[in-house]
CSV table of C-alpha atoms in Angstrom, one decimal:
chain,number,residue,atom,x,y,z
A,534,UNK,CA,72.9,117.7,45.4
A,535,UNK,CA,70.4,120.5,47.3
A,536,UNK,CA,71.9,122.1,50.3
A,537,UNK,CA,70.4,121.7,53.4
A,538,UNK,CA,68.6,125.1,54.5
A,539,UNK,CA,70.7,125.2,57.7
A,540,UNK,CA,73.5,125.2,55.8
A,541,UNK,CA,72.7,127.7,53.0
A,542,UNK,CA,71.8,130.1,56.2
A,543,UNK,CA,75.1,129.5,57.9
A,544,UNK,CA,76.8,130.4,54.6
A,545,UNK,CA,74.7,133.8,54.4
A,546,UNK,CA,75.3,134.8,57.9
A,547,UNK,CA,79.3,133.9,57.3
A,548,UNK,CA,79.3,135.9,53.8
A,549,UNK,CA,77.5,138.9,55.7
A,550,UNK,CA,79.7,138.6,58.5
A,551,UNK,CA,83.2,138.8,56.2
A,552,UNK,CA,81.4,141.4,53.9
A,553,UNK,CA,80.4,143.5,57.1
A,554,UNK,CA,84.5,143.2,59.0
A,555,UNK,CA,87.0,142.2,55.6
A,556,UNK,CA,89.0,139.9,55.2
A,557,UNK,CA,90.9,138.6,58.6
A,558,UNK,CA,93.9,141.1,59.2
A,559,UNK,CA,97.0,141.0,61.0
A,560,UNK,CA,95.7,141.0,64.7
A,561,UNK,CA,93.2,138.5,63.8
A,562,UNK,CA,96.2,135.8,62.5
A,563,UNK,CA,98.2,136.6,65.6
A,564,UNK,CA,95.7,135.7,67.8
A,565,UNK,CA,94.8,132.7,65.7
A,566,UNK,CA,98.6,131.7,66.2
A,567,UNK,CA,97.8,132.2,70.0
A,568,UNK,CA,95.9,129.7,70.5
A,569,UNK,CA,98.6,127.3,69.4
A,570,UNK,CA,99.3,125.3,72.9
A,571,UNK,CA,103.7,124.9,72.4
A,572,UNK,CA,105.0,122.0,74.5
A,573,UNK,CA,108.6,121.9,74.5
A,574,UNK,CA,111.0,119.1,74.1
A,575,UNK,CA,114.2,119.9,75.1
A,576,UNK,CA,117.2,116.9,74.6
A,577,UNK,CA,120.9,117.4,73.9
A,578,UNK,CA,123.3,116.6,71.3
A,579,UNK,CA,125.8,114.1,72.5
A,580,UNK,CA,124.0,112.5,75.4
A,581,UNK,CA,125.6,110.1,76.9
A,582,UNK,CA,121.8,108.3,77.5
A,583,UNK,CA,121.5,107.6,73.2
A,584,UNK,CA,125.6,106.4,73.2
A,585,UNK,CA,125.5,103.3,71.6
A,586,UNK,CA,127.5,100.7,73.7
A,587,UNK,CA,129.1,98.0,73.1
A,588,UNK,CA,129.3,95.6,75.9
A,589,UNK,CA,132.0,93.3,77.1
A,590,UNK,CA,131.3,90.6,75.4
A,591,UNK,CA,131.2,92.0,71.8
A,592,UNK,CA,127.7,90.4,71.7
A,593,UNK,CA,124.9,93.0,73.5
A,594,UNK,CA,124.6,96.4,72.1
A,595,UNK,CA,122.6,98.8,74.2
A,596,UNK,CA,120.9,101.8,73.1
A,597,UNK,CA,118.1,104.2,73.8
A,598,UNK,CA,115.7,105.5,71.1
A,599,UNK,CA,114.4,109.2,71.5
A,600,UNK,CA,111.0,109.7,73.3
A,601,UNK,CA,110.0,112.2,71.5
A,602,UNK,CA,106.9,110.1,69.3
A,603,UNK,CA,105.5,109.4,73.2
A,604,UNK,CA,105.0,113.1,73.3
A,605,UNK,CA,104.0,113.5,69.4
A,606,UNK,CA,101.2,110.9,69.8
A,607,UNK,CA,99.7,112.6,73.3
A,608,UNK,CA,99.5,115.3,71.3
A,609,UNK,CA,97.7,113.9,68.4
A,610,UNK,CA,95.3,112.1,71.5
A,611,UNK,CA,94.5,115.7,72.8
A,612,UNK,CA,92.9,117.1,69.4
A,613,UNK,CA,89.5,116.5,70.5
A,614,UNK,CA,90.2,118.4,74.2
A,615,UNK,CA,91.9,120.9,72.1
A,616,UNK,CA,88.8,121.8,69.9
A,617,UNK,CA,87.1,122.1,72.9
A,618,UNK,CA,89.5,124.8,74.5
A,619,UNK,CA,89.7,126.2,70.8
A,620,UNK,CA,93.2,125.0,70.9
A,621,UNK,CA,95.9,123.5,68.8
A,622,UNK,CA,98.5,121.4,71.3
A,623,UNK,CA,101.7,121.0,69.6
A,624,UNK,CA,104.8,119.5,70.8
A,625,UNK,CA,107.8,121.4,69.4
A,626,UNK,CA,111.7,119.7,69.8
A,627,UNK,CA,114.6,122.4,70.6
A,628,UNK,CA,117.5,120.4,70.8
A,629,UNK,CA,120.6,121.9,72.6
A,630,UNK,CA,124.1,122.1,71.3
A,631,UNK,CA,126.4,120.3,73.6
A,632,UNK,CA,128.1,123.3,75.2
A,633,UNK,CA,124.3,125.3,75.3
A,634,UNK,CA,122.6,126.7,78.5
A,635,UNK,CA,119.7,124.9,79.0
A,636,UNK,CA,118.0,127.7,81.0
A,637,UNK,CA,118.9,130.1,78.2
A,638,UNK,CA,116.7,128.2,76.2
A,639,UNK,CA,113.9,127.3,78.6
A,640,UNK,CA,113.7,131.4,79.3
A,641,UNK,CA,113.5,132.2,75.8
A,642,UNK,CA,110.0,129.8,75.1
A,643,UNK,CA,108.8,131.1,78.3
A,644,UNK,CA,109.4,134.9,76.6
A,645,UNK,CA,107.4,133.2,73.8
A,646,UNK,CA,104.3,132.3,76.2
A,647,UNK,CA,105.1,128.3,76.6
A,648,UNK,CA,104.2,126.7,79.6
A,649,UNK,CA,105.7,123.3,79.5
A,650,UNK,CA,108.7,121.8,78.8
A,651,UNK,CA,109.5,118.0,78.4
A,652,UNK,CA,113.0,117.5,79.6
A,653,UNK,CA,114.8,114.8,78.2
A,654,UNK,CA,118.5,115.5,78.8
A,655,UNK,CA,121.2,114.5,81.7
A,656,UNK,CA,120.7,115.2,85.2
A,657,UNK,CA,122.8,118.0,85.9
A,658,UNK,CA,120.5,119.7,82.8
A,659,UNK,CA,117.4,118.6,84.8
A,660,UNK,CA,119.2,119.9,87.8
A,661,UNK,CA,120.1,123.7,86.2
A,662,UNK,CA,116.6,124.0,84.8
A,663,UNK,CA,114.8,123.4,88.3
A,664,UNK,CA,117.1,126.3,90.0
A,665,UNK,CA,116.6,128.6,87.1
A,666,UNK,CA,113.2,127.8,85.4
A,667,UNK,CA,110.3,130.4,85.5
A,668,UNK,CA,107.9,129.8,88.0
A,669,UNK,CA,105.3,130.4,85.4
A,670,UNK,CA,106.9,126.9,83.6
A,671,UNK,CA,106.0,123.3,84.4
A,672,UNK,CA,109.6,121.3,83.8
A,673,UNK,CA,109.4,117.6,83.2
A,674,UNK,CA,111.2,114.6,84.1
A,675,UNK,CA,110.8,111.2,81.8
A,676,UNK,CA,113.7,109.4,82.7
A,677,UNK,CA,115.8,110.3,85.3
A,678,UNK,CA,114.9,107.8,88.2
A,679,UNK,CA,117.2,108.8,91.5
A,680,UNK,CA,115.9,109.4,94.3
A,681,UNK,CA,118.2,112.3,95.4
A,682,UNK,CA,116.9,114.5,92.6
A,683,UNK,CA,113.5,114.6,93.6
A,684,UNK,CA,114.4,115.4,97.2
A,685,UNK,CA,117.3,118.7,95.4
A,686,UNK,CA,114.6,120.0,93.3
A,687,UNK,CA,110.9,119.6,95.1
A,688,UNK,CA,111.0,123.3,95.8
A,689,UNK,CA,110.8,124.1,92.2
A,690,UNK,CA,108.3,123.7,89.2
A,691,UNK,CA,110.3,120.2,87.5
A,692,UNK,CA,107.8,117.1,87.8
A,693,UNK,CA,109.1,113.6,87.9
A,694,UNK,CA,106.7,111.8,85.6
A,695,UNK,CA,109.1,108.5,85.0
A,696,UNK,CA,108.5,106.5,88.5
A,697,UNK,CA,111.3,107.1,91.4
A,698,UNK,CA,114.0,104.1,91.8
A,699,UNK,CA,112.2,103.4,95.0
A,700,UNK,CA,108.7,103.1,93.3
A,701,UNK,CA,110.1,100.1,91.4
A,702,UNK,CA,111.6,98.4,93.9
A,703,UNK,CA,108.8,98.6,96.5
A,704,UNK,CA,106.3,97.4,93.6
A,705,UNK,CA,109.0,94.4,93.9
A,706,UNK,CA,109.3,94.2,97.3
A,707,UNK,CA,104.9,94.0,97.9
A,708,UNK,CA,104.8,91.0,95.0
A,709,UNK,CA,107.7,89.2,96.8
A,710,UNK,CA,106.3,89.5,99.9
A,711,UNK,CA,103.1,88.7,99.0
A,712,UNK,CA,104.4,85.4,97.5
A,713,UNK,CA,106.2,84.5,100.7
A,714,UNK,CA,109.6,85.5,98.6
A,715,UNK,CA,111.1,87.2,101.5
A,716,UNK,CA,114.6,86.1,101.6
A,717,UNK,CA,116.5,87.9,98.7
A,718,UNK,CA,120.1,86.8,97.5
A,719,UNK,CA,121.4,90.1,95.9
A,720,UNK,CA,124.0,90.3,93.1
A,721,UNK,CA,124.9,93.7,92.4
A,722,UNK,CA,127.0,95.2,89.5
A,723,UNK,CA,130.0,97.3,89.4
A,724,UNK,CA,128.3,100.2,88.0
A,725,UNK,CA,127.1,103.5,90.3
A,726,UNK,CA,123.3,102.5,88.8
A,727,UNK,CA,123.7,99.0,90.2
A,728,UNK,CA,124.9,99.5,93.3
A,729,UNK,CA,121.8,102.4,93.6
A,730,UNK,CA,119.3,100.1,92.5
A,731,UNK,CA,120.0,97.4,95.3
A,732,UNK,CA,120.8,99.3,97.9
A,733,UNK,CA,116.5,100.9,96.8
A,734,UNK,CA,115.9,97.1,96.9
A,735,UNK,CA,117.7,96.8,100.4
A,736,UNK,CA,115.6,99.4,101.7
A,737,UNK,CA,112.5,97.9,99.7
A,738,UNK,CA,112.6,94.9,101.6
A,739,UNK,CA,113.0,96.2,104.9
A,740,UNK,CA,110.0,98.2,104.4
A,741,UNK,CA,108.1,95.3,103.0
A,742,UNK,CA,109.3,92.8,106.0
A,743,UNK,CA,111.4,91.1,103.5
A,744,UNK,CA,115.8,90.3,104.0
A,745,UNK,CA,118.4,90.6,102.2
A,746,UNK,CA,120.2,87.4,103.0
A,747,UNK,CA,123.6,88.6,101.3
A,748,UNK,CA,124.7,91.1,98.6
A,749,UNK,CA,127.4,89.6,95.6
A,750,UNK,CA,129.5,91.7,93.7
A,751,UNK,CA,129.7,90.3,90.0
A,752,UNK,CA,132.3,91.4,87.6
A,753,UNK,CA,132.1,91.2,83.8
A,754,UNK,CA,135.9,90.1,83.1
A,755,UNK,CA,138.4,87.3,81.8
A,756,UNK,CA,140.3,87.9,84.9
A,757,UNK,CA,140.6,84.4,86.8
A,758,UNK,CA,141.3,85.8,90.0
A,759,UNK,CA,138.0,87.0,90.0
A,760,UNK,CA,136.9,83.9,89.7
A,761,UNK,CA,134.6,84.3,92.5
A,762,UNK,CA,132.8,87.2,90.8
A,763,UNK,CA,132.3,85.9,87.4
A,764,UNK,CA,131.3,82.3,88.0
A,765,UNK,CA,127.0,82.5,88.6
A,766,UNK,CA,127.5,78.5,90.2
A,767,UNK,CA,130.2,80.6,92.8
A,768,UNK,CA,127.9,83.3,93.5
A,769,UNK,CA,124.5,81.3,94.0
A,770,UNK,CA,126.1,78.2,95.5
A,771,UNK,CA,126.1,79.4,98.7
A,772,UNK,CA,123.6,80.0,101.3
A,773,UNK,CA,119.7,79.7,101.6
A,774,UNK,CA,117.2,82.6,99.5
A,775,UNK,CA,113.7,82.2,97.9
A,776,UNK,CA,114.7,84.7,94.9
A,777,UNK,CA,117.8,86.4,93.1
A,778,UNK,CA,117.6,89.8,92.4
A,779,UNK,CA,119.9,90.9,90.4
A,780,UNK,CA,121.1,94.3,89.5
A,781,UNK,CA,122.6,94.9,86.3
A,782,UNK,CA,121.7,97.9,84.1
A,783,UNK,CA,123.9,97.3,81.3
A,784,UNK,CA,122.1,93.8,81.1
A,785,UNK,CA,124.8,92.0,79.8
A,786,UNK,CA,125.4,89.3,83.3
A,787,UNK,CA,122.2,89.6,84.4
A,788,UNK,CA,120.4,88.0,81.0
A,789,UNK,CA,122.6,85.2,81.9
A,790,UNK,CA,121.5,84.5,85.4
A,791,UNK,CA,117.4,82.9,84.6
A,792,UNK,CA,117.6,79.1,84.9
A,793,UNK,CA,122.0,78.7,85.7
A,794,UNK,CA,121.5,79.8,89.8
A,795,UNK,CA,122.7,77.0,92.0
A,796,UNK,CA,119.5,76.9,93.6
A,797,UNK,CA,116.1,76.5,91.4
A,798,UNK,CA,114.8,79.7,92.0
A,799,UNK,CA,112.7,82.9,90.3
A,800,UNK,CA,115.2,85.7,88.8
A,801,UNK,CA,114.3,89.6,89.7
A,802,UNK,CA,115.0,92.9,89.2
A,803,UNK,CA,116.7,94.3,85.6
A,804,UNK,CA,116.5,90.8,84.6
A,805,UNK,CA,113.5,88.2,84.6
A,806,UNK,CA,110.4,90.1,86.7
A,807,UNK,CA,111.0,93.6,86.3
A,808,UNK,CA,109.3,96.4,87.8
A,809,UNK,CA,108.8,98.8,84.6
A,810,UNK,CA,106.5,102.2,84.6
A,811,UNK,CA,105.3,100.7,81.0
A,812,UNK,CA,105.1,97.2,79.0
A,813,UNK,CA,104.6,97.1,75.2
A,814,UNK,CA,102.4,93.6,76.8
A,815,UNK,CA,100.0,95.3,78.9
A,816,UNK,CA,96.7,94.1,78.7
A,817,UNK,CA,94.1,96.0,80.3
A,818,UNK,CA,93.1,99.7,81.4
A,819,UNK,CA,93.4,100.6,77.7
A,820,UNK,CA,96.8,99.6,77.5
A,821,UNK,CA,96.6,98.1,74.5
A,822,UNK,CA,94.9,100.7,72.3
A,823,UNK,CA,98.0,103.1,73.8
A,824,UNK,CA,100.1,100.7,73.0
A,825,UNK,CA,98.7,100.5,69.3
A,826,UNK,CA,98.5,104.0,68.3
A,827,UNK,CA,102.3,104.2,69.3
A,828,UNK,CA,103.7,101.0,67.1
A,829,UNK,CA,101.5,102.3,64.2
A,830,UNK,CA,102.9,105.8,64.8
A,831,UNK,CA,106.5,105.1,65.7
A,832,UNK,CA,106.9,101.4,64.1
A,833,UNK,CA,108.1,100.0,67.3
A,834,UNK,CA,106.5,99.1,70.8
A,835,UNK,CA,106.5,101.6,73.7
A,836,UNK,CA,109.3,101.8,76.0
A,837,UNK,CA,108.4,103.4,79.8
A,838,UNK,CA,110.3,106.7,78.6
A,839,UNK,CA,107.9,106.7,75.3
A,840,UNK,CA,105.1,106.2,78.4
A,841,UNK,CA,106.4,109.3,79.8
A,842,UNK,CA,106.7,111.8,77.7
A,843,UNK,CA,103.2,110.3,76.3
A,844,UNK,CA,102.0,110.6,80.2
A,845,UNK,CA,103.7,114.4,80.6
A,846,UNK,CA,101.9,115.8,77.9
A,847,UNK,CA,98.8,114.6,78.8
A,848,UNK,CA,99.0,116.0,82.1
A,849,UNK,CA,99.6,119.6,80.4
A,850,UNK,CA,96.1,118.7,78.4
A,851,UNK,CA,94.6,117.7,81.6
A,852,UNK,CA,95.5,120.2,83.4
A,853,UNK,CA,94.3,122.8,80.7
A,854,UNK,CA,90.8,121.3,80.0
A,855,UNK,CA,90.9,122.3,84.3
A,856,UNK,CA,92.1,125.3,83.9
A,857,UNK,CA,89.1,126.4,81.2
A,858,UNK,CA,86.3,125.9,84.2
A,859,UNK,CA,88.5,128.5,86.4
A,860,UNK,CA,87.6,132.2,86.0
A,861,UNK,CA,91.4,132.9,86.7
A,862,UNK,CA,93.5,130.3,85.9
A,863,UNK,CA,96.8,129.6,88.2
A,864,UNK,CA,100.1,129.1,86.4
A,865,UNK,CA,100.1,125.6,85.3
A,866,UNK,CA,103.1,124.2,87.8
A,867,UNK,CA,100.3,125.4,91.0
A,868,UNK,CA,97.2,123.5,88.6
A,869,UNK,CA,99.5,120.5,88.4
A,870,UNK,CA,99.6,120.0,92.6
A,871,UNK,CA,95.8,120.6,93.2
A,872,UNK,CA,94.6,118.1,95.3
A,873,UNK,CA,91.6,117.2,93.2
A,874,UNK,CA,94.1,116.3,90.3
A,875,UNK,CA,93.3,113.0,89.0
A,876,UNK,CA,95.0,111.3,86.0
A,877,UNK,CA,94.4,108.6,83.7
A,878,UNK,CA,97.1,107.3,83.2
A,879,UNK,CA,95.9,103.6,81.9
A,880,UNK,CA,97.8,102.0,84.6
A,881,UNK,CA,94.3,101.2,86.6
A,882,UNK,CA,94.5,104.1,89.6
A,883,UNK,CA,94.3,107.5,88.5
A,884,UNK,CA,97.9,109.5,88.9
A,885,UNK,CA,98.1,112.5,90.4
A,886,UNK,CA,101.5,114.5,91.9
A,887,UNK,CA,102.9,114.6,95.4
A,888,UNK,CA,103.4,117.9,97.1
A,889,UNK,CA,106.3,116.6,99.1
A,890,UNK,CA,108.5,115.5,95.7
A,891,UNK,CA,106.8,116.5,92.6
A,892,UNK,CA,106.5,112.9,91.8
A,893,UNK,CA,103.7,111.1,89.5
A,894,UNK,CA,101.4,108.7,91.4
A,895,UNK,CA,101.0,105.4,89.4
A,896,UNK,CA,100.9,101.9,89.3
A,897,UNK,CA,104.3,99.9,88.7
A,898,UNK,CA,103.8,97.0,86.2
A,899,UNK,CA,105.8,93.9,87.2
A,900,UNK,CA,107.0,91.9,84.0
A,901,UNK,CA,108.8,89.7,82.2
A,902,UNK,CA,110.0,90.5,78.7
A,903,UNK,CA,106.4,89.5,76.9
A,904,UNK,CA,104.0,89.7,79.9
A,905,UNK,CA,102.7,91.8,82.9
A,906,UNK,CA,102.4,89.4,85.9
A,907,UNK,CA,101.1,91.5,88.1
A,908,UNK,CA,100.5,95.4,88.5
A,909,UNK,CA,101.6,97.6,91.8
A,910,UNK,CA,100.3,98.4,94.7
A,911,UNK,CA,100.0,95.0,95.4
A,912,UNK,CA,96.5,93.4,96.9
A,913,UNK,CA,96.9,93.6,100.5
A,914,UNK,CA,99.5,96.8,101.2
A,915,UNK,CA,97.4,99.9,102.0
A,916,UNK,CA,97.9,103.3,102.7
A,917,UNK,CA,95.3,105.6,105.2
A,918,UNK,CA,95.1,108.1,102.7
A,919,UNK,CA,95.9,106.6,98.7
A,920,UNK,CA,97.3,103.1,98.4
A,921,UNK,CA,99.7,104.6,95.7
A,922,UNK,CA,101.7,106.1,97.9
A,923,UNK,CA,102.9,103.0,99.5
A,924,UNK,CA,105.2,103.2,96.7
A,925,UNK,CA,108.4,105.5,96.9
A,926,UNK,CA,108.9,108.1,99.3
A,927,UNK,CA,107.1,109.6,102.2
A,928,UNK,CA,106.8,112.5,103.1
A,929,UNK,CA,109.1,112.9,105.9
A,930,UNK,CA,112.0,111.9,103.5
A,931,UNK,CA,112.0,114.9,101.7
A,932,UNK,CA,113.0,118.2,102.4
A,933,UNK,CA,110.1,119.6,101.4
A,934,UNK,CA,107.5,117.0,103.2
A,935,UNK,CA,109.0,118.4,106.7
């Protein structure tokens, strides 16, 4: 086959051009190797979060897989914004012994130039890293959903990319309103989670113009003194309410609860219509390409953490392709709170982060387990300056909104 004449003069100019300098030397392949774009995955041997357990019945077993394909795949997505920068983004896991610093090992990337770190570890971790990061280094959240952390650490660089308890729950709180569900009957497990995500609910519904009509404790034993606690006919046989929400995060009462209430009417919360930062169902936005690069990548469908770390890393990209326009670039944690920061986060509204708490804008999806009903902010509930953030919390909630 005959060459084309462009090429055979590109190939002249490169063999004059190697003849004229050598071959590449040592500086040249270190700053080749600088161009390599190091995202950092940080989790933590012995987690608590990736314990299998074994619930009471001897029948559920809930577990957690690792993230870490969500942040592999954004990665992979970014090649094209990467040639662009004459980049090479690359997420790299460090994985911490169980008695090992985390802020040890956040200052020694940032002492190798990285700029981002995906933090998938327990909250006191999350906690240390904001109070000790470099300022230089964007810290991110993908799971951890309380409220109080984002108000303890909005004064540093760590960015809450998984939604905020109270995100989810006012998602809930718009739909039910909007369906004329206003009076909730609440039945709220014995773990510290439970009781957290209610009392969000509780405050969900008074914001919405919604009631709690009662809260009931339920109890997952044999006992029968606790009759009372463990019976669903007992604990929805009482009273008037449009909707149950219950609030159950090991799952295992609450997947009981659809279609045994005393009164005929639609389950909520961790059970039934759930308010979820992700569904593997999604259907529009480009949901379900996401959704299909993932399974074929990770051979399983995308959990909301998977969405986050996916999300986190292409803020980082985002934020870089930004960064390239600027003649001096700011330190990525001060590019990531620009107010012209948009997002797509395939979630319909572009995302963007608070000042006040460091949190991601987005939509919640509201699902069952094979479906998105409906998508938050609900039609109808607006806001005078972005309708996301009539979800979660305002500005004069947080310390650093004031």
């Amino acid at each position: 086959m005959t060459e084309r004449p462009s090429r055979r003069l590109a190939l002249l100019v490169m063999a004059a051009l190697l003849a004229s300098f050598g071959r590449p030397g040592p500086a040249f392949a270190q700053t080749a190797a600088a161009q390599d774009r190091v995202i950092l995955f940080v989790d933590r041997e012995g987690d608590p979060w990736y314990q299998r357990l074994n619930a009471h019945d001897g029948v559920m077993r809930i577990s957690h897989l690792t993230s870490l394909p969500g942040a592999e795949l954004a990665a992979k997505d970014g090649r094209a914004a990467g040639r662009a920068l004459g980049a090479t983004f690359k997420v790299v896991r460090r994985t911490l012994k169980a008695d090992e610093p985390v802020e040890q090992a956040l200052r020694a990337a940032a002492d190798q130039g990285v700029e981002a770190a995906i933090l998938d570890v327990p909250a006191a971790d999350l906690l240390t890293a904001s109070a000790s990061a470099p300022p230089s280094m964007a810290l991110f959240n993908i799971r951890d959903q309380d409220e109080q952390l984002r108000k303890d650490t909005c004064r540093g660089t760590l960015f809450h990319v998984i939604p905020s308890r109270s995100m989810l729950t006012d998602g809930l709180a718009q739909f039910l309103v909007r369906r004329n569900w206003k009076k909730i009957l609440v039945l709220e497990g014995p773990e510290p989670d439970d009781k957290a995500f209610s009392q969000s609910m509780a405050a969900s519904a008074r914001k919405f113009g919604a009631r709690i009509v009662d809260t009931r404790p339920f109890a997952m034993t044999n006992d029968p003194r606790k009759r009372e606690e463990t019976n669903l006919g007992l604990l929805t046989g009482s009273g008037d309410y449009d909707v149950v929400f219950v609030s159950d995060m090991v799952g295992e009462f609450g997947r009981m609860t659809p279609y045994r209430t005393i009164l005929p009417r639609p389950v909520v919360g961790t059970e039934g219509l759930r308010p979820l930062a992700w569904h593997a169902a999604a259907e529009r936005n480009g949901a379900p390409q996401l959704n299909r690069r993932f399974e074929r990548e990770a051979g399983r469908p995308m959990t909301q953490e998977d969405w986050a770390a996916w999300a986190a890393v292409r803020v980082v990209i985002d934020a870089d392709m930004r960064g390239a326009r600027d003649a001096t670039p700011a330190p990525l944690p001060k590019r990531l709170l620009r107010q012209d920061t948009t997002l797509e986060l395939y979630k319909a509204l572009p995302g963007s982060f608070r000042s006040w708490d460091h949190q991601l804008r987005q939509g919640i999806f509201l699902s069952t387990h094979n479906a998105v009903i409906d998508l938050a902010p609900v039609e109808g509930f607006l806001h005078e300056t972005n309708t996301l953030d009539t979800l979660g919390m305002a500005p004069p909630q947080s310390p650093c909104g004031r």
